[in-house]
PDB file of C-alpha atoms in Angstrom:
ATOM      1  CA  ILE A   1     -22.273   6.053  -5.555  1.00 93.00           C
ATOM      2  CA  SER A   2     -23.441   6.068  -9.303  1.00 93.00           C
ATOM      3  CA  SER A   3     -24.407   9.631  -9.077  1.00 93.00           C
ATOM      4  CA  ILE A   4     -21.273  10.749  -7.260  1.00 94.00           C
ATOM      5  CA  THR A   5     -19.060   8.959  -9.883  1.00 93.00           C
ATOM      6  CA  HIS A   6     -21.131   9.849 -12.792  1.00 91.00           C
ATOM      7  CA  GLU A   7     -18.929  11.247 -15.661  1.00 88.00           C
ATOM      8  CA  SER A   8     -20.952  14.590 -15.743  1.00 90.00           C
ATOM      9  CA  ASN A   9     -20.850  15.133 -11.946  1.00 89.00           C
ATOM     10  CA  SER A  10     -18.452  17.898 -10.904  1.00 86.00           C
ATOM     11  CA  ASP A  11     -19.847  18.467  -7.502  1.00 87.00           C
ATOM     12  CA  ALA A  12     -17.571  17.105  -4.780  1.00 87.00           C
ATOM     13  CA  SER A  13     -19.761  17.974  -1.783  1.00 93.00           C
ATOM     14  CA  ALA A  14     -21.942  14.812  -2.210  1.00 93.00           C
ATOM     15  CA  ARG A  15     -18.949  12.694  -1.839  1.00 94.00           C
ATOM     16  CA  GLN A  16     -17.854  14.622   1.243  1.00 94.00           C
ATOM     17  CA  ILE A  17     -21.279  14.355   2.751  1.00 94.00           C
ATOM     18  CA  LEU A  18     -21.431  10.624   2.009  1.00 95.00           C
ATOM     19  CA  LEU A  19     -17.999   9.842   3.502  1.00 95.00           C
ATOM     20  CA  LEU A  20     -18.874  11.979   6.630  1.00 94.00           C
ATOM     21  CA  SER A  21     -22.260  10.407   7.341  1.00 93.00           C
ATOM     22  CA  TYR A  22     -22.457   6.845   5.881  1.00 94.00           C
ATOM     23  CA  THR A  23     -21.617   5.244   9.252  1.00 91.00           C
ATOM     24  CA  THR A  24     -25.084   6.346  10.447  1.00 89.00           C
ATOM     25  CA  PHE A  25     -26.787   4.002   7.964  1.00 92.00           C
ATOM     26  CA  THR A  26     -24.361   1.351   6.569  1.00 94.00           C
ATOM     27  CA  GLU A  27     -20.853  -0.120   6.893  1.00 94.00           C
ATOM     28  CA  SER A  28     -17.625   0.657   5.213  1.00 95.00           C
ATOM     29  CA  ASN A  29     -17.556  -2.755   3.337  1.00 95.00           C
ATOM     30  CA  MET A  30     -20.972  -1.902   1.768  1.00 96.00           C
ATOM     31  CA  ILE A  31     -19.640   1.454   0.469  1.00 97.00           C
ATOM     32  CA  PHE A  32     -16.542  -0.315  -1.056  1.00 97.00           C
ATOM     33  CA  ASN A  33     -18.544  -3.102  -2.506  1.00 96.00           C
ATOM     34  CA  CYS A  34     -20.702  -0.421  -4.304  1.00 96.00           C
ATOM     35  CA  LEU A  35     -17.493   1.195  -5.586  1.00 96.00           C
ATOM     36  CA  ASN A  36     -16.292  -2.101  -6.733  1.00 96.00           C
ATOM     37  CA  ARG A  37     -19.443  -2.923  -8.799  1.00 95.00           C
ATOM     38  CA  ARG A  38     -19.453   0.617 -10.198  1.00 95.00           C
ATOM     39  CA  PHE A  39     -15.880   0.235 -11.417  1.00 94.00           C
ATOM     40  CA  PHE A  40     -16.642  -2.875 -13.419  1.00 93.00           C
ATOM     41  CA  ASP A  41     -20.267  -2.370 -14.335  1.00 90.00           C
ATOM     42  CA  CYS A  42     -19.494   0.727 -16.391  1.00 83.00           C
ATOM     43  CA  ILE A  43     -17.271  -1.402 -18.808  1.00 78.00           C
ATOM     44  CA  GLY A  44     -18.529  -0.815 -22.363  1.00 77.00           C
ATOM     45  CA  HIS A  45     -19.860   2.619 -21.628  1.00 74.00           C
ATOM     46  CA  GLU A  46     -18.310   5.314 -23.779  1.00 75.00           C
ATOM     47  CA  LYS A  47     -17.233   7.207 -20.573  1.00 86.00           C
ATOM     48  CA  THR A  48     -15.807   3.982 -18.937  1.00 91.00           C
ATOM     49  CA  TRP A  49     -12.394   5.370 -18.131  1.00 92.00           C
ATOM     50  CA  HIS A  50     -13.664   8.599 -16.772  1.00 92.00           C
ATOM     51  CA  VAL A  51     -16.024   6.829 -14.387  1.00 93.00           C
ATOM     52  CA  GLN A  52     -13.333   4.369 -13.219  1.00 94.00           C
ATOM     53  CA  THR A  53     -10.908   7.312 -12.545  1.00 95.00           C
ATOM     54  CA  LYS A  54     -13.628   8.829 -10.414  1.00 95.00           C
ATOM     55  CA  VAL A  55     -14.168   5.605  -8.456  1.00 96.00           C
ATOM     56  CA  VAL A  56     -10.271   5.541  -7.744  1.00 96.00           C
ATOM     57  CA  SER A  57     -10.351   9.159  -6.717  1.00 96.00           C
ATOM     58  CA  PHE A  58     -13.308   8.446  -4.462  1.00 96.00           C
ATOM     59  CA  ILE A  59     -11.300   5.759  -2.631  1.00 97.00           C
ATOM     60  CA  GLN A  60      -8.151   7.865  -2.612  1.00 96.00           C
ATOM     61  CA  ILE A  61      -9.868  10.780  -0.850  1.00 96.00           C
ATOM     62  CA  TRP A  62     -11.622   8.257   1.463  1.00 97.00           C
ATOM     63  CA  MET A  63      -8.165   6.960   2.594  1.00 96.00           C
ATOM     64  CA  ARG A  64      -6.746  10.436   3.033  1.00 95.00           C
ATOM     65  CA  GLN A  65      -9.505  11.775   5.136  1.00 94.00           C
ATOM     66  CA  TYR A  66     -10.673   8.711   7.203  1.00 95.00           C
ATOM     67  CA  TRP A  67      -7.626   6.388   7.345  1.00 94.00           C
ATOM     68  CA  ASP A  68      -7.540   6.180  11.085  1.00 91.00           C
ATOM     69  CA  GLU A  69     -11.240   5.673  11.450  1.00 91.00           C
ATOM     70  CA  ASP A  70     -12.167   3.456   8.416  1.00 94.00           C
ATOM     71  CA  TRP A  71      -9.047   1.721   7.048  1.00 95.00           C
ATOM     72  CA  GLU A  72      -6.169   1.272   9.439  1.00 92.00           C
ATOM     73  CA  SER A  73      -7.545  -1.542  11.557  1.00 91.00           C
ATOM     74  CA  ASN A  74     -10.318  -2.709   9.138  1.00 95.00           C
ATOM     75  CA  ILE A  75      -8.835  -5.981   7.888  1.00 95.00           C
ATOM     76  CA  PHE A  76     -11.925  -6.984   5.987  1.00 95.00           C
ATOM     77  CA  LEU A  77     -11.785  -3.665   4.103  1.00 96.00           C
ATOM     78  CA  LEU A  78      -8.050  -3.841   3.425  1.00 95.00           C
ATOM     79  CA  ASN A  79      -8.493  -7.458   2.181  1.00 96.00           C
ATOM     80  CA  ALA A  80     -11.272  -6.393  -0.047  1.00 96.00           C
ATOM     81  CA  LEU A  81      -9.085  -3.707  -1.474  1.00 96.00           C
ATOM     82  CA  GLU A  82      -6.285  -6.248  -2.208  1.00 95.00           C
ATOM     83  CA  ASP A  83      -8.927  -8.564  -4.035  1.00 96.00           C
ATOM     84  CA  TRP A  84     -10.061  -5.578  -6.053  1.00 96.00           C
ATOM     85  CA  PHE A  85      -6.487  -5.020  -7.209  1.00 95.00           C
ATOM     86  CA  LYS A  86      -6.239  -8.519  -8.390  1.00 94.00           C
ATOM     87  CA  GLN A  87      -9.568  -8.342 -10.208  1.00 94.00           C
ATOM     88  CA  ILE A  88      -8.329  -5.191 -12.000  1.00 94.00           C
ATOM     89  CA  GLU A  89      -5.120  -6.996 -12.910  1.00 91.00           C
ATOM     90  CA  ASN A  90      -6.851 -10.096 -14.014  1.00 90.00           C
ATOM     91  CA  LYS A  91      -9.289  -8.079 -16.209  1.00 90.00           C
ATOM     92  CA  TYR A  92      -6.770  -5.879 -18.008  1.00 90.00           C
ATOM     93  CA  ALA A  93      -3.522  -7.791 -17.867  1.00 86.00           C
ATOM     94  CA  GLU A  94      -4.759 -10.782 -19.885  1.00 76.00           C
ATOM     95  CA  ASN A  95      -1.903 -12.871 -18.559  1.00 74.00           C
ATOM     96  CA  ASP A  96       0.585 -10.493 -20.087  1.00 81.00           C
ATOM     97  CA  GLU A  97       2.999  -8.976 -17.517  1.00 82.00           C
ATOM     98  CA  ILE A  98       4.621  -6.588 -19.959  1.00 83.00           C
ATOM     99  CA  LYS A  99       1.236  -5.293 -21.057  1.00 82.00           C
ATOM    100  CA  TRP A 100       0.111  -4.829 -17.433  1.00 85.00           C
ATOM    101  CA  LYS A 101       3.217  -2.805 -16.531  1.00 86.00           C
ATOM    102  CA  LYS A 102       2.440  -0.429 -19.351  1.00 87.00           C
ATOM    103  CA  SER A 103      -1.321  -0.413 -18.619  1.00 90.00           C
ATOM    104  CA  LYS A 104      -2.962   2.737 -17.493  1.00 92.00           C
ATOM    105  CA  TYR A 105      -5.023   0.542 -15.076  1.00 94.00           C
ATOM    106  CA  LYS A 106      -1.782  -0.348 -13.221  1.00 93.00           C
ATOM    107  CA  LYS A 107      -1.154   3.453 -12.705  1.00 94.00           C
ATOM    108  CA  LEU A 108      -4.535   3.538 -11.039  1.00 94.00           C
ATOM    109  CA  VAL A 109      -3.646   0.706  -8.681  1.00 95.00           C
ATOM    110  CA  ASP A 110      -0.199   2.100  -8.036  1.00 95.00           C
ATOM    111  CA  MET A 111      -1.786   5.437  -7.103  1.00 95.00           C
ATOM    112  CA  LEU A 112      -3.978   3.871  -4.347  1.00 96.00           C
ATOM    113  CA  VAL A 113      -0.964   1.718  -3.119  1.00 95.00           C
ATOM    114  CA  LYS A 114       1.122   4.922  -2.759  1.00 96.00           C
ATOM    115  CA  THR A 115      -1.782   6.493  -0.849  1.00 95.00           C
ATOM    116  CA  MET A 116      -1.989   3.604   1.434  1.00 95.00           C
ATOM    117  CA  GLU A 117       1.842   3.730   2.097  1.00 95.00           C
ATOM    118  CA  PHE A 118       1.708   7.459   2.723  1.00 95.00           C
ATOM    119  CA  GLN A 119      -1.085   7.075   5.310  1.00 94.00           C
ATOM    120  CA  ARG A 120       0.689   4.204   7.108  1.00 92.00           C
ATOM    121  CA  ALA A 121       4.008   6.214   7.170  1.00 92.00           C
ATOM    122  CA  ASN A 122       2.196   9.375   8.462  1.00 88.00           C
ATOM    123  CA  LYS A 123       0.460   7.240  11.201  1.00 84.00           C
ATOM    124  CA  ARG A 124       3.900   5.863  12.295  1.00 84.00           C
ATOM    125  CA  ASN A 125       5.251   9.345  12.532  1.00 82.00           C
ATOM    126  CA  GLN A 126       2.304  10.396  14.661  1.00 76.00           C
ATOM    127  CA  SER A 127       2.922   7.454  17.025  1.00 71.00           C
ATOM    128  CA  ILE A 128       6.548   8.510  17.372  1.00 70.00           C
ATOM    129  CA  SER A 129       5.527  12.183  18.048  1.00 64.00           C
ATOM    130  CA  GLN A 130       3.012  11.035  20.697  1.00 61.00           C
ATOM    131  CA  ASN A 131       5.666   8.835  22.471  1.00 61.00           C
ATOM    132  CA  ASN A 132       8.175  11.769  22.324  1.00 61.00           C
ATOM    133  CA  PRO A 133       5.986  14.813  22.770  1.00 52.00           C
ATOM    134  CA  HIS A 134       8.774  17.105  24.054  1.00 50.00           C
ATOM    135  CA  GLU A 135      10.996  16.300  21.088  1.00 47.00           C
ATOM    136  CA  TRP A 136       8.198  16.965  18.482  1.00 44.00           C
ATOM    137  CA  GLY A 137       6.752  20.017  20.444  1.00 48.00           C
ATOM    138  CA  MET A 138       3.403  18.326  20.861  1.00 48.00           C
ATOM    139  CA  SER A 139       1.024  18.008  23.687  1.00 50.00           C
ATOM    140  CA  PRO A 140      -1.437  14.935  23.197  1.00 55.00           C
ATOM    141  CA  ILE A 141      -4.517  14.368  25.150  1.00 55.00           C
ATOM    142  CA  ARG A 142      -2.990  11.468  26.963  1.00 60.00           C
ATOM    143  CA  GLN A 143      -0.285  13.743  28.400  1.00 59.00           C
ATOM    144  CA  GLN A 144      -2.789  16.253  29.504  1.00 55.00           C
ATOM    145  CA  ARG A 145      -4.836  13.734  31.151  1.00 56.00           C
ATOM    146  CA  GLU A 146      -1.943  12.304  33.032  1.00 58.00           C
ATOM    147  CA  LEU A 147      -1.047  15.659  34.098  1.00 55.00           C
ATOM    148  CA  MET A 148      -4.538  16.527  35.419  1.00 53.00           C
ATOM    149  CA  GLU A 149      -4.614  13.218  37.228  1.00 54.00           C
ATOM    150  CA  LYS A 150      -1.417  13.785  39.065  1.00 55.00           C
ATOM    151  CA  ARG A 151      -1.654  14.641  42.740  1.00 55.00           C
ATOM    152  CA  PHE A 152      -0.658  18.174  43.349  1.00 53.00           C
ATOM    153  CA  ASP A 153       0.538  19.716  46.526  1.00 57.00           C
ATOM    154  CA  ALA A 154      -2.514  20.582  48.555  1.00 55.00           C
ATOM    155  CA  THR A 155      -0.757  23.412  50.287  1.00 60.00           C
ATOM    156  CA  TYR A 156       0.213  25.197  47.008  1.00 63.00           C
ATOM    157  CA  ASP A 157      -1.614  28.495  46.767  1.00 66.00           C
ATOM    158  CA  PHE A 158      -2.803  29.039  43.214  1.00 66.00           C
ATOM    159  CA  PHE A 159      -3.621  32.662  43.992  1.00 66.00           C
ATOM    160  CA  LYS A 160      -0.057  33.416  43.838  1.00 74.00           C
ATOM    161  CA  LEU A 161      -0.166  32.760  40.193  1.00 77.00           C
ATOM    162  CA  ASN A 162      -0.933  35.461  37.574  1.00 82.00           C
ATOM    163  CA  ASN A 163      -4.509  35.178  36.343  1.00 81.00           C
ATOM    164  CA  THR A 164      -3.450  35.532  32.704  1.00 87.00           C
ATOM    165  CA  LYS A 165      -1.009  32.647  33.029  1.00 85.00           C
ATOM    166  CA  ILE A 166      -3.641  30.293  34.416  1.00 84.00           C
ATOM    167  CA  ALA A 167      -6.071  31.333  31.716  1.00 87.00           C
ATOM    168  CA  ARG A 168      -3.623  30.696  28.991  1.00 89.00           C
ATOM    169  CA  GLN A 169      -2.726  27.255  30.297  1.00 86.00           C
ATOM    170  CA  ILE A 170      -6.376  26.314  30.583  1.00 89.00           C
ATOM    171  CA  THR A 171      -6.929  27.584  27.037  1.00 91.00           C
ATOM    172  CA  HIS A 172      -3.969  25.541  25.793  1.00 90.00           C
ATOM    173  CA  MET A 173      -5.439  22.352  27.295  1.00 90.00           C
ATOM    174  CA  ASP A 174      -8.914  23.159  25.876  1.00 92.00           C
ATOM    175  CA  MET A 175      -7.431  23.522  22.418  1.00 93.00           C
ATOM    176  CA  THR A 176      -5.688  20.159  22.727  1.00 91.00           C
ATOM    177  CA  TYR A 177      -9.009  18.542  23.440  1.00 93.00           C
ATOM    178  CA  PHE A 178     -10.941  20.525  20.723  1.00 92.00           C
ATOM    179  CA  GLY A 179      -8.389  19.765  18.071  1.00 92.00           C
ATOM    180  CA  ALA A 180      -8.723  15.984  18.603  1.00 91.00           C
ATOM    181  CA  ILE A 181     -12.409  15.828  17.778  1.00 93.00           C
ATOM    182  CA  LYS A 182     -13.316  14.121  14.458  1.00 91.00           C
ATOM    183  CA  ALA A 183     -16.253  15.519  12.303  1.00 91.00           C
ATOM    184  CA  ARG A 184     -18.111  12.276  12.696  1.00 91.00           C
ATOM    185  CA  GLU A 185     -18.300  12.541  16.421  1.00 93.00           C
ATOM    186  CA  CYS A 186     -20.589  15.513  15.984  1.00 92.00           C
ATOM    187  CA  ILE A 187     -23.312  13.651  13.988  1.00 90.00           C
ATOM    188  CA  GLY A 188     -26.418  12.591  15.641  1.00 88.00           C
ATOM    189  CA  GLN A 189     -25.368  13.618  19.110  1.00 91.00           C
ATOM    190  CA  ALA A 190     -22.992  10.540  19.250  1.00 90.00           C
ATOM    191  CA  TRP A 191     -21.670  11.786  22.662  1.00 92.00           C
ATOM    192  CA  LYS A 192     -25.104  10.715  24.191  1.00 93.00           C
ATOM    193  CA  LYS A 193     -25.240   7.257  22.768  1.00 91.00           C
ATOM    194  CA  LYS A 194     -24.653   4.008  24.799  1.00 91.00           C
ATOM    195  CA  ASN A 195     -21.292   3.416  23.031  1.00 90.00           C
ATOM    196  CA  LYS A 196     -20.391   7.112  23.205  1.00 92.00           C
ATOM    197  CA  HIS A 197     -16.772   6.273  24.375  1.00 91.00           C
ATOM    198  CA  GLU A 198     -16.256   4.424  21.123  1.00 89.00           C
ATOM    199  CA  ILE A 199     -17.981   6.575  18.527  1.00 88.00           C
ATOM    200  CA  ALA A 200     -17.283  10.046  20.111  1.00 91.00           C
ATOM    201  CA  LYS A 201     -14.270   9.424  22.441  1.00 92.00           C
ATOM    202  CA  ASN A 202     -12.791  12.858  21.944  1.00 94.00           C
ATOM    203  CA  ILE A 203     -15.954  14.696  22.654  1.00 94.00           C
ATOM    204  CA  CYS A 204     -16.343  12.596  25.703  1.00 95.00           C
ATOM    205  CA  ALA A 205     -12.672  13.410  26.677  1.00 94.00           C
ATOM    206  CA  LEU A 206     -13.542  17.104  26.184  1.00 94.00           C
ATOM    207  CA  ILE A 207     -16.646  16.903  28.383  1.00 94.00           C
ATOM    208  CA  ASP A 208     -14.687  15.113  31.088  1.00 94.00           C
ATOM    209  CA  HIS A 209     -11.923  17.770  30.968  1.00 92.00           C
ATOM    210  CA  PHE A 210     -14.592  20.623  31.179  1.00 93.00           C
ATOM    211  CA  ASN A 211     -16.130  18.951  34.146  1.00 94.00           C
ATOM    212  CA  ARG A 212     -12.808  18.655  35.940  1.00 91.00           C
ATOM    213  CA  ILE A 213     -11.975  22.285  35.345  1.00 90.00           C
ATOM    214  CA  ALA A 214     -15.473  23.306  36.549  1.00 91.00           C
ATOM    215  CA  LYS A 215     -15.087  21.288  39.789  1.00 91.00           C
ATOM    216  CA  TRP A 216     -11.604  22.756  40.333  1.00 85.00           C
ATOM    217  CA  VAL A 217     -12.939  26.291  39.980  1.00 84.00           C
ATOM    218  CA  GLN A 218     -15.835  25.471  42.318  1.00 87.00           C
ATOM    219  CA  SER A 219     -13.578  24.080  44.935  1.00 84.00           C
ATOM    220  CA  ARG A 220     -11.177  27.174  44.691  1.00 79.00           C
ATOM    221  CA  VAL A 221     -14.136  29.437  45.339  1.00 83.00           C
ATOM    222  CA  LEU A 222     -15.523  27.480  48.326  1.00 84.00           C
ATOM    223  CA  LEU A 223     -12.157  26.985  49.819  1.00 80.00           C
ATOM    224  CA  ALA A 224     -11.308  30.718  49.651  1.00 78.00           C
ATOM    225  CA  LYS A 225     -11.188  32.192  53.224  1.00 80.00           C
ATOM    226  CA  ASP A 226     -12.628  35.575  52.591  1.00 79.00           C
ATOM    227  CA  ALA A 227     -14.917  37.330  50.116  1.00 80.00           C
ATOM    228  CA  LYS A 228     -12.016  39.129  48.326  1.00 75.00           C
ATOM    229  CA  LYS A 229     -10.379  35.816  47.291  1.00 72.00           C
ATOM    230  CA  ARG A 230     -13.641  34.283  46.298  1.00 72.00           C
ATOM    231  CA  ALA A 231     -14.244  37.282  43.945  1.00 71.00           C
ATOM    232  CA  ARG A 232     -10.856  36.809  42.398  1.00 67.00           C
TER     233      ARG A 232
END
């Protein structure tokens, strides 16, 4: 954290790597505690303000990229953030409300508050779109799964459909599953862990989808009455 928020560090890749992979060796609260200490421990340094803005920028990017995974339902982390806001106010307001309103530190706090509000509003919009997929032109995994689980007419002959149309629809479903995968799910072969349905739920959903399609193709080949239909 000290290196990433150092006043002379202009490389953003380390921050990205830490945010992506920290769940493999620590918890979100520990990362935030380090940022908290970094914000206040640098006081008195000639580059104090520069370091503090980097700390706030780190938290802001963290919220933007990992709100769903790290922030939304983490009460302890959200409470720690609120306490941190109060610490900043107590440190720099000096019991002077007018001074605090004009303070540059209030602007830092307000920036993070606005980021939180934006992420929460964005999440609400996503929930609305998932509940009304046709209205928003979206096709979430839940809708795809329900469609796959529906009982189709066993007498329907899929060979009547154009091959290209079938391929397009399967590709459309595949992209829905691929698009839902989060970067962290790909770390350390998470889809093979005991808690894979928690830490790599979207990869698991893609694997289940692939297996369903494979079994469907196998059954269509085996149920074909002649060699010509099997080849098709």
